[in-house]
């Protein structure tokens, strides 16, 4: 079974609208972390936001927020007031196994977001 | 502050050739990672290193070897390249006990 599932291969959104990118995950660990990364056409991976499994509040970073629903095992990324520069691939990722030094990530297949002027 | 650097940026190899991808970080991180990114498959972990002198296999280690030369540098070697290893390779680093990994710009490798 997929550990990280991103069901939207591509999305088109009008500039200035809010957008939600879906991510569901599968783990039996009690302690885990969820991440979102942005990959623009230039190719680099840019860290956006992190949510720990024990965090009670949803994470926010500027225009990015993570809608964390633990019981549903979902960690959707919400981008408010989208901008043309938000056009990119977005990857959801999970860190399981909190052993010291073992912070390796499992990634989803990504969602390509295109912002329309 | 360069962060994570990777060389080369692009490489074309013939089947059977060998090469080493270099990665260095200047953030004094203990943990370093090598991922590959294939179309439609996201990033998959090849090898990681929790500290200098230690390395462990990830999800797709076959056909690769790694060396953690020192705290700063973590290299990935393809001994006998195969077309299936055509991919974009990313190096990343993180501080132990934190959750954010910082990625290099990637190396685009084509094996003919």
XYZ file of C-alpha atoms in Angstrom:
229
model
C 0.000 0.000 0.000
C 1.124 3.533 -0.710
C 2.387 5.296 2.371
C 1.690 8.725 0.910
C -1.104 9.269 -1.597
C -1.615 12.410 -3.604
C -4.684 11.869 -5.761
C -4.510 15.077 -7.814
C -1.910 14.755 -10.590
C -2.640 18.301 -11.747
C -4.674 21.329 -10.729
C -5.487 24.634 -12.388
C -6.429 27.538 -10.135
C -7.235 31.176 -10.845
C -4.774 33.687 -9.438
C -5.726 35.039 -5.987
C -7.958 32.079 -5.208
C -7.192 29.654 -2.392
C -6.178 26.125 -3.289
C -6.119 22.868 -1.358
C -3.730 20.079 -2.312
C -4.712 16.688 -0.950
C -2.469 14.238 0.871
C -3.375 11.077 2.743
C -0.906 8.869 4.552
C -0.648 5.418 6.005
C 1.357 4.585 9.092
C 1.045 2.549 12.253
C 3.569 4.721 14.118
C 2.305 7.023 16.853
C 5.067 9.530 16.266
C 5.593 10.788 12.745
C 6.039 13.991 10.800
C 4.378 15.324 7.679
C 5.960 17.735 5.231
C 5.195 19.636 2.101
C 7.843 20.539 -0.444
C 7.583 22.731 -3.532
C 9.504 21.952 -6.697
C 9.452 24.765 -9.277
C 10.412 24.170 -12.887
C 14.020 24.970 -11.993
C 14.082 21.662 -10.138
C 15.112 22.448 -6.575
C 13.139 21.115 -3.623
C 11.928 23.858 -1.303
C 10.656 23.047 2.179
C 7.288 24.692 2.873
C 5.727 23.415 6.072
C 5.912 20.708 8.727
C 3.329 19.088 11.025
C 4.218 16.732 13.834
C 1.781 13.975 14.742
C 1.486 15.252 18.305
C 0.984 18.882 17.319
C -2.528 19.909 18.309
C -2.590 23.049 16.200
C -2.465 23.034 12.423
C 0.857 24.334 11.146
C 0.958 27.665 9.338
C 3.772 29.426 7.455
C 2.735 32.658 5.804
C 0.259 31.818 3.027
C 0.696 28.081 3.632
C -1.273 26.097 6.152
C -1.540 22.403 6.743
C -5.010 21.005 7.409
C -4.129 18.053 9.625
C -6.907 15.542 10.289
C -5.281 12.755 12.252
C -8.260 10.407 12.419
C -8.661 10.605 8.653
C -4.892 10.404 8.124
C -4.908 13.421 5.904
C -2.510 16.358 5.722
C -3.777 18.732 3.054
C -1.827 21.822 2.074
C -3.825 25.039 1.775
C -2.349 27.962 -0.135
C -4.234 31.202 0.374
C -4.364 33.998 -2.213
C -2.476 32.057 -4.863
C 0.167 33.805 -6.951
C 1.673 33.042 -10.345
C 4.885 32.054 -8.602
C 3.040 29.242 -6.855
C 2.947 27.273 -10.116
C 5.080 24.208 -9.367
C 5.029 20.564 -8.357
C 4.071 19.994 -4.734
C 5.120 16.915 -2.805
C 3.732 15.597 0.438
C 6.178 13.533 2.512
C 6.206 11.621 5.780
C 8.906 10.815 8.289
C 8.279 7.638 10.246
C 10.440 5.831 12.753
C 11.704 8.512 15.110
C 14.934 6.703 15.893
C 17.835 9.018 16.399
C 19.409 9.964 13.096
C 16.775 8.200 11.058
C 14.833 11.073 9.601
C 14.381 9.610 6.145
C 11.324 10.707 4.206
C 8.775 8.889 2.066
C 7.337 11.044 -0.702
C 4.073 11.048 -2.600
C 3.960 11.280 -6.376
C 3.213 14.986 -6.384
C 0.596 17.426 -7.670
C 1.392 19.858 -10.461
C -0.260 23.182 -9.635
C -0.754 25.773 -12.372
C -1.937 29.258 -11.462
C -3.914 30.970 -14.227
C -3.653 34.768 -14.511
C 25.840 30.349 2.824
C 25.726 27.726 0.050
C 23.570 25.122 1.872
C 23.711 21.814 -0.010
C 25.739 21.699 -3.213
C 25.900 18.923 -5.791
C 28.229 18.268 -8.700
C 27.850 17.770 -11.560
C 24.529 19.345 -12.563
C 24.211 17.205 -15.675
C 25.895 13.993 -16.807
C 25.516 11.587 -19.711
C 27.002 8.114 -19.364
C 27.162 5.035 -21.524
C 25.944 1.732 -20.140
C 28.667 0.161 -18.017
C 30.523 3.373 -17.232
C 31.085 4.441 -13.653
C 30.819 7.813 -11.985
C 30.579 9.487 -8.599
C 28.060 12.147 -7.681
C 29.366 14.589 -5.115
C 27.413 16.290 -2.365
C 28.547 18.732 0.288
C 26.734 20.728 2.960
C 27.965 23.647 5.020
C 25.252 23.613 7.692
C 27.111 21.263 10.055
C 24.336 18.686 9.739
C 24.887 15.148 10.941
C 22.427 13.362 8.649
C 22.723 13.208 4.864
C 20.629 11.458 2.223
C 20.580 10.483 -1.440
C 17.267 10.320 -3.315
C 16.356 9.676 -6.898
C 13.388 11.236 -8.657
C 11.739 9.480 -11.576
C 8.740 10.793 -13.505
C 5.461 9.993 -11.762
C 7.154 8.351 -8.779
C 8.143 11.143 -6.430
C 11.477 10.880 -4.616
C 12.798 7.568 -3.355
C 15.569 7.146 -0.816
C 18.707 5.374 -2.056
C 21.052 5.615 0.951
C 21.389 7.735 4.028
C 24.018 8.502 6.614
C 23.089 9.365 10.187
C 26.608 10.496 11.036
C 30.167 10.482 9.775
C 31.306 6.898 9.240
C 27.834 5.348 9.078
C 25.658 4.580 6.081
C 22.423 2.637 5.645
C 20.351 1.421 2.724
C 17.135 3.113 1.784
C 14.318 1.954 -0.451
C 16.268 1.523 -3.721
C 19.983 0.865 -2.978
C 20.768 -1.698 -5.689
C 23.420 -0.549 -8.144
C 24.752 2.196 -5.880
C 27.424 2.666 -3.250
C 27.972 5.606 -0.948
C 30.788 7.110 1.083
C 30.458 9.523 3.957
C 33.879 11.060 3.531
C 33.542 13.460 6.459
C 30.778 15.404 8.120
C 30.386 17.713 5.123
C 30.532 15.299 2.196
C 28.430 12.339 1.091
C 29.121 10.812 -2.322
C 27.073 8.405 -4.427
C 28.828 6.021 -6.811
C 27.462 4.110 -9.761
C 29.931 1.324 -10.492
C 28.359 0.126 -13.742
C 25.657 2.464 -14.951
C 22.451 1.070 -16.446
C 19.688 2.853 -18.405
C 17.343 2.200 -15.444
C 19.506 4.590 -13.431
C 18.557 7.506 -15.660
C 17.033 9.892 -13.146
C 17.444 13.112 -11.234
C 19.491 12.618 -8.082
C 19.033 14.776 -5.015
C 21.223 15.030 -1.982
C 19.748 16.332 1.276
C 20.881 17.000 4.811
C 19.265 17.520 8.176
C 20.203 18.063 11.777
C 19.508 15.036 13.968
C 16.443 15.505 16.091
C 14.934 18.042 13.738
C 12.565 17.300 10.933
C 13.506 19.544 8.068
C 15.654 18.226 5.247
C 17.408 20.691 2.987
C 17.946 19.634 -0.590
C 20.647 20.317 -3.136
C 19.826 21.470 -6.677
C 19.945 17.952 -8.127
C 22.001 16.101 -10.740
C 20.298 15.073 -13.964
C 21.852 11.781 -15.086
C 21.187 10.088 -18.415
C 22.506 6.599 -19.115
C 22.471 5.603 -22.775
